[in-house]
PDB file of C-alpha atoms in Angstrom:
ATOM      1  CA  MET A   1      66.752  -8.583  23.155  1.00  0.00           C
ATOM      2  CA  ALA A   2      66.006 -10.339  19.920  1.00  0.00           C
ATOM      3  CA  ALA A   3      63.529  -8.721  17.640  1.00  0.00           C
ATOM      4  CA  ALA A   4      60.116 -10.338  17.377  1.00  0.00           C
ATOM      5  CA  ALA A   5      59.578 -12.474  14.336  1.00  0.00           C
ATOM      6  CA  PRO A   6      57.293 -10.928  11.766  1.00  0.00           C
ATOM      7  CA  ALA A   7      53.757 -12.281  11.679  1.00  0.00           C
ATOM      8  CA  ILE A   8      53.089 -14.786   8.949  1.00  0.00           C
ATOM      9  CA  GLU A   9      50.006 -14.034   6.878  1.00  0.00           C
ATOM     10  CA  LEU A  10      48.165 -17.155   5.852  1.00  0.00           C
ATOM     11  CA  PRO A  11      46.323 -16.999   2.543  1.00  0.00           C
ATOM     12  CA  SER A  12      42.562 -16.930   2.939  1.00  0.00           C
ATOM     13  CA  PRO A  13      41.027 -20.207   1.894  1.00  0.00           C
ATOM     14  CA  ARG A  14      39.024 -20.099  -1.292  1.00  0.00           C
ATOM     15  CA  ASP A  15      36.126 -22.309  -2.205  1.00  0.00           C
ATOM     16  CA  THR A  16      36.898 -24.876  -4.787  1.00  0.00           C
ATOM     17  CA  VAL A  17      34.711 -25.332  -7.834  1.00  0.00           C
ATOM     18  CA  ALA A  18      33.369 -28.561  -6.397  1.00  0.00           C
ATOM     19  CA  ALA A  19      32.355 -26.806  -3.147  1.00  0.00           C
ATOM     20  CA  LYS A  20      30.503 -24.103  -5.081  1.00  0.00           C
ATOM     21  CA  ILE A  21      28.666 -26.712  -7.159  1.00  0.00           C
ATOM     22  CA  LEU A  22      27.646 -28.658  -4.053  1.00  0.00           C
ATOM     23  CA  ARG A  23      26.412 -25.467  -2.371  1.00  0.00           C
ATOM     24  CA  PHE A  24      24.369 -24.568  -5.434  1.00  0.00           C
ATOM     25  CA  LEU A  25      22.864 -28.063  -5.654  1.00  0.00           C
ATOM     26  CA  ALA A  26      21.977 -27.959  -1.952  1.00  0.00           C
ATOM     27  CA  ARG A  27      19.984 -24.743  -2.436  1.00  0.00           C
ATOM     28  CA  ALA A  28      18.563 -25.657  -5.822  1.00  0.00           C
ATOM     29  CA  PRO A  29      15.315 -27.270  -4.524  1.00  0.00           C
ATOM     30  CA  VAL A  30      14.463 -24.155  -2.542  1.00  0.00           C
ATOM     31  CA  HIS A  31      15.128 -21.925  -5.550  1.00  0.00           C
ATOM     32  CA  ILE A  32      13.039 -24.156  -7.802  1.00  0.00           C
ATOM     33  CA  VAL A  33      10.100 -24.069  -5.373  1.00  0.00           C
ATOM     34  CA  LEU A  34      10.309 -20.284  -5.095  1.00  0.00           C
ATOM     35  CA  VAL A  35      10.434 -19.871  -8.877  1.00  0.00           C
ATOM     36  CA  VAL A  36       7.422 -22.162  -9.335  1.00  0.00           C
ATOM     37  CA  LEU A  37       5.411 -20.316  -6.674  1.00  0.00           C
ATOM     38  CA  GLY A  38       6.333 -16.951  -8.171  1.00  0.00           C
ATOM     39  CA  ALA A  39       5.308 -18.118 -11.631  1.00  0.00           C
ATOM     40  CA  MET A  40       1.976 -19.383 -10.299  1.00  0.00           C
ATOM     41  CA  TRP A  41       1.297 -16.002  -8.710  1.00  0.00           C
ATOM     42  CA  LEU A  42       2.199 -14.198 -11.926  1.00  0.00           C
ATOM     43  CA  VAL A  43       0.065 -16.309 -14.275  1.00  0.00           C
ATOM     44  CA  PRO A  44      -3.243 -14.475 -13.500  1.00  0.00           C
ATOM     45  CA  THR A  45      -1.572 -11.089 -13.904  1.00  0.00           C
ATOM     46  CA  PHE A  46       0.052 -12.131 -17.161  1.00  0.00           C
ATOM     47  CA  GLY A  47      -3.277 -13.531 -18.376  1.00  0.00           C
ATOM     48  CA  LEU A  48      -4.997 -10.241 -17.521  1.00  0.00           C
ATOM     49  CA  LEU A  49      -2.362  -8.308 -19.474  1.00  0.00           C
ATOM     50  CA  ILE A  50      -2.747 -10.515 -22.544  1.00  0.00           C
ATOM     51  CA  THR A  51      -6.541 -10.344 -22.275  1.00  0.00           C
ATOM     52  CA  SER A  52      -6.374  -6.570 -22.268  1.00  0.00           C
ATOM     53  CA  LEU A  53      -4.418  -6.672 -25.546  1.00  0.00           C
ATOM     54  CA  LEU A  54      -6.750  -8.970 -27.486  1.00  0.00           C
ATOM     55  CA  PRO A  55      -9.745  -7.862 -29.572  1.00  0.00           C
ATOM     56  CA  ALA A  56     -13.211  -8.600 -28.250  1.00  0.00           C
ATOM     57  CA  SER A  57     -13.968 -10.971 -31.143  1.00  0.00           C
ATOM     58  CA  GLU A  58     -11.056 -13.236 -30.187  1.00  0.00           C
ATOM     59  CA  LEU A  59     -11.889 -13.159 -26.499  1.00  0.00           C
ATOM     60  CA  ALA A  60     -15.450 -14.277 -27.176  1.00  0.00           C
ATOM     61  CA  SER A  61     -14.396 -17.512 -28.899  1.00  0.00           C
ATOM     62  CA  LYS A  62     -10.906 -18.299 -27.542  1.00  0.00           C
ATOM     63  CA  GLY A  63      -8.822 -17.912 -24.409  1.00  0.00           C
ATOM     64  CA  TRP A  64      -5.971 -15.471 -23.820  1.00  0.00           C
ATOM     65  CA  TRP A  65      -3.429 -18.224 -24.537  1.00  0.00           C
ATOM     66  CA  VAL A  66      -4.236 -17.843 -28.248  1.00  0.00           C
ATOM     67  CA  ILE A  67      -1.561 -15.142 -28.197  1.00  0.00           C
ATOM     68  CA  PHE A  68       1.141 -17.856 -28.213  1.00  0.00           C
ATOM     69  CA  SER A  69      -0.005 -19.222 -31.578  1.00  0.00           C
ATOM     70  CA  HIS A  70      -1.097 -15.869 -33.067  1.00  0.00           C
ATOM     71  CA  PRO A  71       1.012 -13.083 -31.501  1.00  0.00           C
ATOM     72  CA  SER A  72      -0.091 -10.664 -34.244  1.00  0.00           C
ATOM     73  CA  LEU A  73      -3.537 -10.480 -32.597  1.00  0.00           C
ATOM     74  CA  ALA A  74      -2.175  -8.216 -29.844  1.00  0.00           C
ATOM     75  CA  THR A  75      -3.274  -4.613 -30.207  1.00  0.00           C
ATOM     76  CA  TRP A  76      -3.304  -1.422 -28.160  1.00  0.00           C
ATOM     77  CA  ALA A  77      -6.760  -0.486 -29.443  1.00  0.00           C
ATOM     78  CA  ASN A  78      -8.382  -1.462 -26.140  1.00  0.00           C
ATOM     79  CA  TYR A  79      -6.134   0.920 -24.197  1.00  0.00           C
ATOM     80  CA  ASP A  80      -6.686   3.685 -26.731  1.00  0.00           C
ATOM     81  CA  ALA A  81     -10.442   3.308 -26.323  1.00  0.00           C
ATOM     82  CA  MET A  82     -10.081   3.115 -22.551  1.00  0.00           C
ATOM     83  CA  PHE A  83      -8.234   6.422 -22.281  1.00  0.00           C
ATOM     84  CA  HIS A  84     -10.965   8.056 -24.341  1.00  0.00           C
ATOM     85  CA  ASN A  85     -13.632   6.732 -21.959  1.00  0.00           C
ATOM     86  CA  GLN A  86     -14.692   9.714 -19.867  1.00  0.00           C
ATOM     87  CA  GLY A  87     -16.342   7.528 -17.225  1.00  0.00           C
ATOM     88  CA  LEU A  88     -13.151   5.588 -16.605  1.00  0.00           C
ATOM     89  CA  LEU A  89     -10.978   8.694 -16.504  1.00  0.00           C
ATOM     90  CA  ALA A  90     -13.335  10.285 -13.988  1.00  0.00           C
ATOM     91  CA  ALA A  91     -13.212   7.100 -11.881  1.00  0.00           C
ATOM     92  CA  LEU A  92      -9.401   7.121 -11.910  1.00  0.00           C
ATOM     93  CA  LYS A  93      -9.325  10.765 -10.815  1.00  0.00           C
ATOM     94  CA  THR A  94     -11.828  10.059  -8.052  1.00  0.00           C
ATOM     95  CA  THR A  95      -9.769   7.102  -6.831  1.00  0.00           C
ATOM     96  CA  ALA A  96      -6.594   9.208  -6.847  1.00  0.00           C
ATOM     97  CA  TYR A  97      -8.266  12.012  -4.876  1.00  0.00           C
ATOM     98  CA  ILE A  98      -9.621   9.588  -2.264  1.00  0.00           C
ATOM     99  CA  SER A  99      -6.430   7.527  -1.927  1.00  0.00           C
ATOM    100  CA  VAL A 100      -3.965  10.407  -1.814  1.00  0.00           C
ATOM    101  CA  GLY A 101      -6.221  12.679   0.262  1.00  0.00           C
ATOM    102  CA  ASN A 102      -6.955  10.258   3.086  1.00  0.00           C
ATOM    103  CA  THR A 103      -3.363   8.978   3.092  1.00  0.00           C
ATOM    104  CA  LEU A 104      -1.969  12.484   3.597  1.00  0.00           C
ATOM    105  CA  ILE A 105      -4.451  13.245   6.386  1.00  0.00           C
ATOM    106  CA  ILE A 106      -3.727   9.971   8.174  1.00  0.00           C
ATOM    107  CA  VAL A 107       0.046  10.392   7.910  1.00  0.00           C
ATOM    108  CA  VAL A 108      -0.045  13.931   9.325  1.00  0.00           C
ATOM    109  CA  ILE A 109      -2.504  13.277  12.158  1.00  0.00           C
ATOM    110  CA  GLY A 110      -1.054   9.844  12.931  1.00  0.00           C
ATOM    111  CA  ALA A 111       2.494  11.185  13.155  1.00  0.00           C
ATOM    112  CA  LEU A 112       1.470  14.035  15.457  1.00  0.00           C
ATOM    113  CA  ALA A 113      -0.616  11.772  17.679  1.00  0.00           C
ATOM    114  CA  GLY A 114       2.057   9.076  17.714  1.00  0.00           C
ATOM    115  CA  TYR A 115       4.693  11.581  18.831  1.00  0.00           C
ATOM    116  CA  ALA A 116       2.416  12.968  21.532  1.00  0.00           C
ATOM    117  CA  LEU A 117       1.595   9.508  22.913  1.00  0.00           C
ATOM    118  CA  ALA A 118       5.252   8.469  22.798  1.00  0.00           C
ATOM    119  CA  TRP A 119       7.126  11.471  24.196  1.00  0.00           C
ATOM    120  CA  LEU A 120       4.747  14.008  25.723  1.00  0.00           C
ATOM    121  CA  ASP A 121       3.477  13.700  29.288  1.00  0.00           C
ATOM    122  CA  PHE A 122      -0.155  14.718  29.778  1.00  0.00           C
ATOM    123  CA  PRO A 123      -3.007  13.399  31.920  1.00  0.00           C
ATOM    124  CA  GLY A 124      -4.743  10.341  30.529  1.00  0.00           C
ATOM    125  CA  ARG A 125      -2.081   9.551  27.948  1.00  0.00           C
ATOM    126  CA  ASP A 126      -1.998   5.823  28.688  1.00  0.00           C
ATOM    127  CA  TRP A 127      -5.783   5.550  28.749  1.00  0.00           C
ATOM    128  CA  LEU A 128      -5.982   7.353  25.430  1.00  0.00           C
ATOM    129  CA  PHE A 129      -3.512   4.915  23.907  1.00  0.00           C
ATOM    130  CA  ILE A 130      -5.492   1.953  25.288  1.00  0.00           C
ATOM    131  CA  ALA A 131      -8.661   3.388  23.735  1.00  0.00           C
ATOM    132  CA  THR A 132      -6.845   3.753  20.423  1.00  0.00           C
ATOM    133  CA  VAL A 133      -5.736   0.122  20.532  1.00  0.00           C
ATOM    134  CA  GLY A 134      -9.310  -0.880  21.388  1.00  0.00           C
ATOM    135  CA  LEU A 135     -10.587   0.815  18.242  1.00  0.00           C
ATOM    136  CA  LEU A 136      -8.462  -1.552  16.155  1.00  0.00           C
ATOM    137  CA  VAL A 137     -10.862  -4.416  16.907  1.00  0.00           C
ATOM    138  CA  VAL A 138     -13.965  -2.531  15.708  1.00  0.00           C
ATOM    139  CA  PRO A 139     -15.028  -4.111  12.384  1.00  0.00           C
ATOM    140  CA  LEU A 140     -15.596  -1.701   9.541  1.00  0.00           C
ATOM    141  CA  GLN A 141     -18.854  -3.393   8.514  1.00  0.00           C
ATOM    142  CA  MET A 142     -20.435  -2.641  11.892  1.00  0.00           C
ATOM    143  CA  ALA A 143     -20.243   1.117  11.265  1.00  0.00           C
ATOM    144  CA  LEU A 144     -21.719   1.202   7.755  1.00  0.00           C
ATOM    145  CA  ILE A 145     -25.392   1.683   8.717  1.00  0.00           C
ATOM    146  CA  PRO A 146     -24.776   4.248  11.528  1.00  0.00           C
ATOM    147  CA  MET A 147     -22.397   6.206   9.316  1.00  0.00           C
ATOM    148  CA  PHE A 148     -24.861   6.030   6.420  1.00  0.00           C
ATOM    149  CA  ARG A 149     -27.516   7.706   8.588  1.00  0.00           C
ATOM    150  CA  LEU A 150     -25.005  10.249   9.891  1.00  0.00           C
ATOM    151  CA  TYR A 151     -23.890  11.092   6.363  1.00  0.00           C
ATOM    152  CA  ASN A 152     -27.494  11.648   5.282  1.00  0.00           C
ATOM    153  CA  THR A 153     -27.965  14.059   8.178  1.00  0.00           C
ATOM    154  CA  PHE A 154     -24.847  16.103   7.384  1.00  0.00           C
ATOM    155  CA  HIS A 155     -25.184  15.795   3.587  1.00  0.00           C
ATOM    156  CA  LEU A 156     -21.885  13.908   3.233  1.00  0.00           C
ATOM    157  CA  TYR A 157     -23.329  10.975   1.326  1.00  0.00           C
ATOM    158  CA  ASP A 158     -22.001  10.563  -2.224  1.00  0.00           C
ATOM    159  CA  THR A 159     -19.212  13.105  -1.741  1.00  0.00           C
ATOM    160  CA  LEU A 160     -15.444  12.831  -1.910  1.00  0.00           C
ATOM    161  CA  VAL A 161     -15.140  14.375   1.544  1.00  0.00           C
ATOM    162  CA  GLY A 162     -17.461  11.786   3.055  1.00  0.00           C
ATOM    163  CA  ILE A 163     -15.565   8.804   1.635  1.00  0.00           C
ATOM    164  CA  ILE A 164     -12.205  10.315   2.590  1.00  0.00           C
ATOM    165  CA  LEU A 165     -13.343  10.996   6.165  1.00  0.00           C
ATOM    166  CA  PHE A 166     -14.604   7.439   6.552  1.00  0.00           C
ATOM    167  CA  HIS A 167     -11.230   6.031   5.502  1.00  0.00           C
ATOM    168  CA  VAL A 168      -9.488   8.487   7.812  1.00  0.00           C
ATOM    169  CA  ALA A 169     -11.642   7.450  10.772  1.00  0.00           C
ATOM    170  CA  PHE A 170     -10.890   3.755  10.344  1.00  0.00           C
ATOM    171  CA  GLY A 171      -7.264   4.216   9.339  1.00  0.00           C
ATOM    172  CA  LEU A 172      -6.182   6.483  12.193  1.00  0.00           C
ATOM    173  CA  PRO A 173      -6.167   3.911  15.039  1.00  0.00           C
ATOM    174  CA  PHE A 174      -3.737   1.683  13.159  1.00  0.00           C
ATOM    175  CA  ALA A 175      -1.635   4.686  12.105  1.00  0.00           C
ATOM    176  CA  ILE A 176      -1.365   6.005  15.657  1.00  0.00           C
ATOM    177  CA  PHE A 177      -0.597   2.544  17.033  1.00  0.00           C
ATOM    178  CA  LEU A 178       2.112   1.893  14.433  1.00  0.00           C
ATOM    179  CA  LEU A 179       3.846   5.274  14.630  1.00  0.00           C
ATOM    180  CA  ARG A 180       3.640   5.529  18.399  1.00  0.00           C
ATOM    181  CA  ASN A 181       5.363   2.158  18.801  1.00  0.00           C
ATOM    182  CA  PHE A 182       8.043   3.219  16.322  1.00  0.00           C
ATOM    183  CA  PHE A 183       8.625   6.660  17.854  1.00  0.00           C
ATOM    184  CA  VAL A 184       8.903   5.286  21.389  1.00  0.00           C
ATOM    185  CA  GLY A 185      11.887   3.209  20.265  1.00  0.00           C
ATOM    186  CA  LEU A 186      13.889   6.231  19.123  1.00  0.00           C
ATOM    187  CA  PRO A 187      16.898   7.210  21.295  1.00  0.00           C
ATOM    188  CA  LYS A 188      15.761   9.362  24.196  1.00  0.00           C
ATOM    189  CA  ASP A 189      19.128  11.128  24.451  1.00  0.00           C
ATOM    190  CA  ILE A 190      18.636  12.815  21.081  1.00  0.00           C
ATOM    191  CA  LEU A 191      15.344  14.375  22.143  1.00  0.00           C
ATOM    192  CA  GLU A 192      16.693  15.461  25.525  1.00  0.00           C
ATOM    193  CA  SER A 193      19.732  17.073  23.866  1.00  0.00           C
ATOM    194  CA  ALA A 194      17.445  18.984  21.526  1.00  0.00           C
ATOM    195  CA  ARG A 195      15.315  20.218  24.443  1.00  0.00           C
ATOM    196  CA  ILE A 196      18.436  21.324  26.332  1.00  0.00           C
ATOM    197  CA  ASP A 197      19.491  23.295  23.245  1.00  0.00           C
ATOM    198  CA  GLY A 198      16.165  25.123  23.388  1.00  0.00           C
ATOM    199  CA  ALA A 199      14.316  23.357  20.578  1.00  0.00           C
ATOM    200  CA  SER A 200      10.546  23.433  20.816  1.00  0.00           C
ATOM    201  CA  GLU A 201       8.364  20.353  20.412  1.00  0.00           C
ATOM    202  CA  ILE A 202       7.422  21.424  16.881  1.00  0.00           C
ATOM    203  CA  VAL A 203      11.083  21.761  15.894  1.00  0.00           C
ATOM    204  CA  ILE A 204      11.891  18.377  17.447  1.00  0.00           C
ATOM    205  CA  PHE A 205       8.990  16.807  15.586  1.00  0.00           C
ATOM    206  CA  LEU A 206       9.893  18.334  12.221  1.00  0.00           C
ATOM    207  CA  ARG A 207      13.674  18.011  12.348  1.00  0.00           C
ATOM    208  CA  LEU A 208      14.190  14.851  14.388  1.00  0.00           C
ATOM    209  CA  ILE A 209      11.080  12.698  14.587  1.00  0.00           C
ATOM    210  CA  LEU A 210      10.020  12.919  10.954  1.00  0.00           C
ATOM    211  CA  PRO A 211      13.466  12.149   9.421  1.00  0.00           C
ATOM    212  CA  LEU A 212      14.124   9.313  11.877  1.00  0.00           C
ATOM    213  CA  GLY A 213      10.609   7.949  11.487  1.00  0.00           C
ATOM    214  CA  LEU A 214      10.553   8.109   7.690  1.00  0.00           C
ATOM    215  CA  PRO A 215      10.629   4.288   7.192  1.00  0.00           C
ATOM    216  CA  ALA A 216       7.593   3.756   9.432  1.00  0.00           C
ATOM    217  CA  ILE A 217       5.751   6.708   7.904  1.00  0.00           C
ATOM    218  CA  ALA A 218       6.448   5.445   4.383  1.00  0.00           C
ATOM    219  CA  SER A 219       5.243   1.955   5.320  1.00  0.00           C
ATOM    220  CA  LEU A 220       2.048   3.409   6.756  1.00  0.00           C
ATOM    221  CA  ALA A 221       1.472   5.537   3.647  1.00  0.00           C
ATOM    222  CA  ILE A 222       1.926   2.518   1.357  1.00  0.00           C
ATOM    223  CA  PHE A 223      -0.441   0.372   3.425  1.00  0.00           C
ATOM    224  CA  GLN A 224      -3.128   3.045   3.543  1.00  0.00           C
ATOM    225  CA  PHE A 225      -2.823   3.954  -0.141  1.00  0.00           C
ATOM    226  CA  LEU A 226      -3.074   0.340  -1.287  1.00  0.00           C
ATOM    227  CA  TRP A 227      -5.970  -0.422   1.049  1.00  0.00           C
ATOM    228  CA  THR A 228      -7.925   2.631  -0.076  1.00  0.00           C
ATOM    229  CA  TRP A 229      -7.167   2.190  -3.777  1.00  0.00           C
ATOM    230  CA  ASN A 230      -8.483  -1.388  -3.722  1.00  0.00           C
ATOM    231  CA  ASP A 231     -11.517  -0.612  -1.556  1.00  0.00           C
ATOM    232  CA  LEU A 232     -14.921  -1.550  -2.933  1.00  0.00           C
ATOM    233  CA  LEU A 233     -17.231  -1.851   0.079  1.00  0.00           C
ATOM    234  CA  VAL A 234     -16.940   1.703   1.428  1.00  0.00           C
ATOM    235  CA  ALA A 235     -17.091   3.335  -2.002  1.00  0.00           C
ATOM    236  CA  LEU A 236     -20.073   1.183  -2.972  1.00  0.00           C
ATOM    237  CA  THR A 237     -21.901   2.052   0.259  1.00  0.00           C
ATOM    238  CA  PHE A 238     -21.262   5.798   0.449  1.00  0.00           C
ATOM    239  CA  GLY A 239     -21.023   6.662  -3.233  1.00  0.00           C
ATOM    240  CA  GLN A 240     -23.617   6.775  -5.976  1.00  0.00           C
ATOM    241  CA  ASN A 241     -22.251   9.207  -8.535  1.00  0.00           C
ATOM    242  CA  THR A 242     -18.857   9.446  -6.818  1.00  0.00           C
ATOM    243  CA  THR A 243     -17.473   6.190  -8.200  1.00  0.00           C
ATOM    244  CA  PRO A 244     -13.838   5.071  -7.780  1.00  0.00           C
ATOM    245  CA  ILE A 245     -12.256   2.645 -10.222  1.00  0.00           C
ATOM    246  CA  THR A 246     -13.348  -0.454  -8.272  1.00  0.00           C
ATOM    247  CA  VAL A 247     -17.000   0.598  -8.345  1.00  0.00           C
ATOM    248  CA  TRP A 248     -16.745   1.547 -12.034  1.00  0.00           C
ATOM    249  CA  ILE A 249     -15.351  -1.885 -12.936  1.00  0.00           C
ATOM    250  CA  ALA A 250     -18.038  -3.594 -10.853  1.00  0.00           C
ATOM    251  CA  GLY A 251     -20.659  -1.572 -12.706  1.00  0.00           C
ATOM    252  CA  GLN A 252     -19.241  -2.672 -16.035  1.00  0.00           C
ATOM    253  CA  LEU A 253     -19.419  -6.293 -14.914  1.00  0.00           C
ATOM    254  CA  ARG A 254     -23.106  -5.915 -14.117  1.00  0.00           C
ATOM    255  CA  GLU A 255     -23.979  -3.902 -17.201  1.00  0.00           C
ATOM    256  CA  PHE A 256     -21.693  -5.408 -19.857  1.00  0.00           C
ATOM    257  CA  GLY A 257     -20.783  -8.829 -18.536  1.00  0.00           C
ATOM    258  CA  SER A 258     -19.077  -9.926 -21.767  1.00  0.00           C
ATOM    259  CA  SER A 259     -17.214  -6.685 -22.546  1.00  0.00           C
ATOM    260  CA  LEU A 260     -13.784  -7.938 -21.563  1.00  0.00           C
ATOM    261  CA  ASP A 261     -12.156  -5.492 -23.974  1.00  0.00           C
ATOM    262  CA  ILE A 262     -13.308  -2.744 -21.577  1.00  0.00           C
ATOM    263  CA  ILE A 263     -12.997  -4.511 -18.245  1.00  0.00           C
ATOM    264  CA  ALA A 264      -9.555  -6.103 -18.773  1.00  0.00           C
ATOM    265  CA  PRO A 265      -7.597  -2.892 -19.576  1.00  0.00           C
ATOM    266  CA  ALA A 266      -9.322  -1.028 -16.740  1.00  0.00           C
ATOM    267  CA  SER A 267      -8.544  -3.853 -14.291  1.00  0.00           C
ATOM    268  CA  PHE A 268      -4.911  -3.986 -15.398  1.00  0.00           C
ATOM    269  CA  ILE A 269      -4.472  -0.222 -14.991  1.00  0.00           C
ATOM    270  CA  SER A 270      -6.105  -0.466 -11.568  1.00  0.00           C
ATOM    271  CA  LEU A 271      -3.549  -3.181 -10.722  1.00  0.00           C
ATOM    272  CA  VAL A 272      -0.480  -1.458 -12.141  1.00  0.00           C
ATOM    273  CA  ILE A 273      -0.820   1.882 -10.336  1.00  0.00           C
ATOM    274  CA  PRO A 274      -0.627   0.521  -6.750  1.00  0.00           C
ATOM    275  CA  LEU A 275       2.156  -1.838  -7.822  1.00  0.00           C
ATOM    276  CA  ALA A 276       4.099   1.129  -9.183  1.00  0.00           C
ATOM    277  CA  VAL A 277       3.615   2.997  -5.901  1.00  0.00           C
ATOM    278  CA  PHE A 278       4.786  -0.034  -3.923  1.00  0.00           C
ATOM    279  CA  PHE A 279       7.943  -0.582  -6.008  1.00  0.00           C
ATOM    280  CA  ALA A 280       8.736   3.140  -5.975  1.00  0.00           C
ATOM    281  CA  PHE A 281       8.819   3.177  -2.158  1.00  0.00           C
ATOM    282  CA  GLN A 282       9.933  -0.419  -1.638  1.00  0.00           C
ATOM    283  CA  ARG A 283      13.165   0.605   0.066  1.00  0.00           C
ATOM    284  CA  TYR A 284      11.337   2.593   2.743  1.00  0.00           C
ATOM    285  CA  PHE A 285       8.747  -0.164   3.093  1.00  0.00           C
ATOM    286  CA  VAL A 286      11.392  -2.789   3.880  1.00  0.00           C
ATOM    287  CA  GLN A 287      13.146  -0.440   6.313  1.00  0.00           C
ATOM    288  CA  GLY A 288       9.856   0.176   8.091  1.00  0.00           C
ATOM    289  CA  LEU A 289       9.162  -3.551   8.452  1.00  0.00           C
ATOM    290  CA  LEU A 290      12.657  -4.233   9.786  1.00  0.00           C
ATOM    291  CA  ALA A 291      12.790  -1.169  12.057  1.00  0.00           C
ATOM    292  CA  GLY A 292      12.985  -2.124  15.697  1.00  0.00           C
ATOM    293  CA  SER A 293      13.673  -5.799  14.990  1.00  0.00           C
ATOM    294  CA  VAL A 294      17.379  -5.387  15.750  1.00  0.00           C
ATOM    295  CA  LYS A 295      18.678  -3.247  18.571  1.00  0.00           C
TER     296      LYS A 295
END
């Protein structure tokens, strides 16, 4: 029998220069539109940064674009004065305590409740989940007056604990809904194998659920942190001396309406911190958004 002829390997076709140019030109309008939109979104932020670097005398008579003709006007004196402002530093600490505190509580309770509603059988589980979903439609503004009276009764008004608990109460339904829907999509065989090996529910939760659910948990933490950091209504309603950064800036606008050398650096710092948190955990955030979209 004759030996089989060896297979002939055909060279992989390569794109010519002309094909690459045509492909680039075909996508160029989309890229141009995206660049223009991105630049438009960045102009206010860039203007705020430049405003925070200009002296108050220049801001009173000219716009921030004066920096293009006189770049030597930029100075860090506004930021130096800002970080020596005890009121602002106290507001930043208060905002950090509220944002980090309620985020940690929501992540812990939401993860435990989400696991229980997804994988534990107990009476009334489905009804409890339906009630949790129903709480998502309750507007926050509707609870301000009842909670204000309740806080006066239990002496929680104008306290860090009171503001944190309010954010926890209105953040938990979404957290439980999000994590429960993510956990229920995890492979059932892994959990059953762990139970057969004698693992308790706590061990399964700590060693399986949390590592596998890290993208969803990170997405929830980012959402809750950003929402709480930028909150003004709740802090303004339940705080008088306990003032986060948003309330402090609003107070400066009412008291010193023309003091942009104070307001601009504080606003930019208030903008940069949540952006830094978002970019630091961007990888987990994207994984959490894409989780479950592809089986």
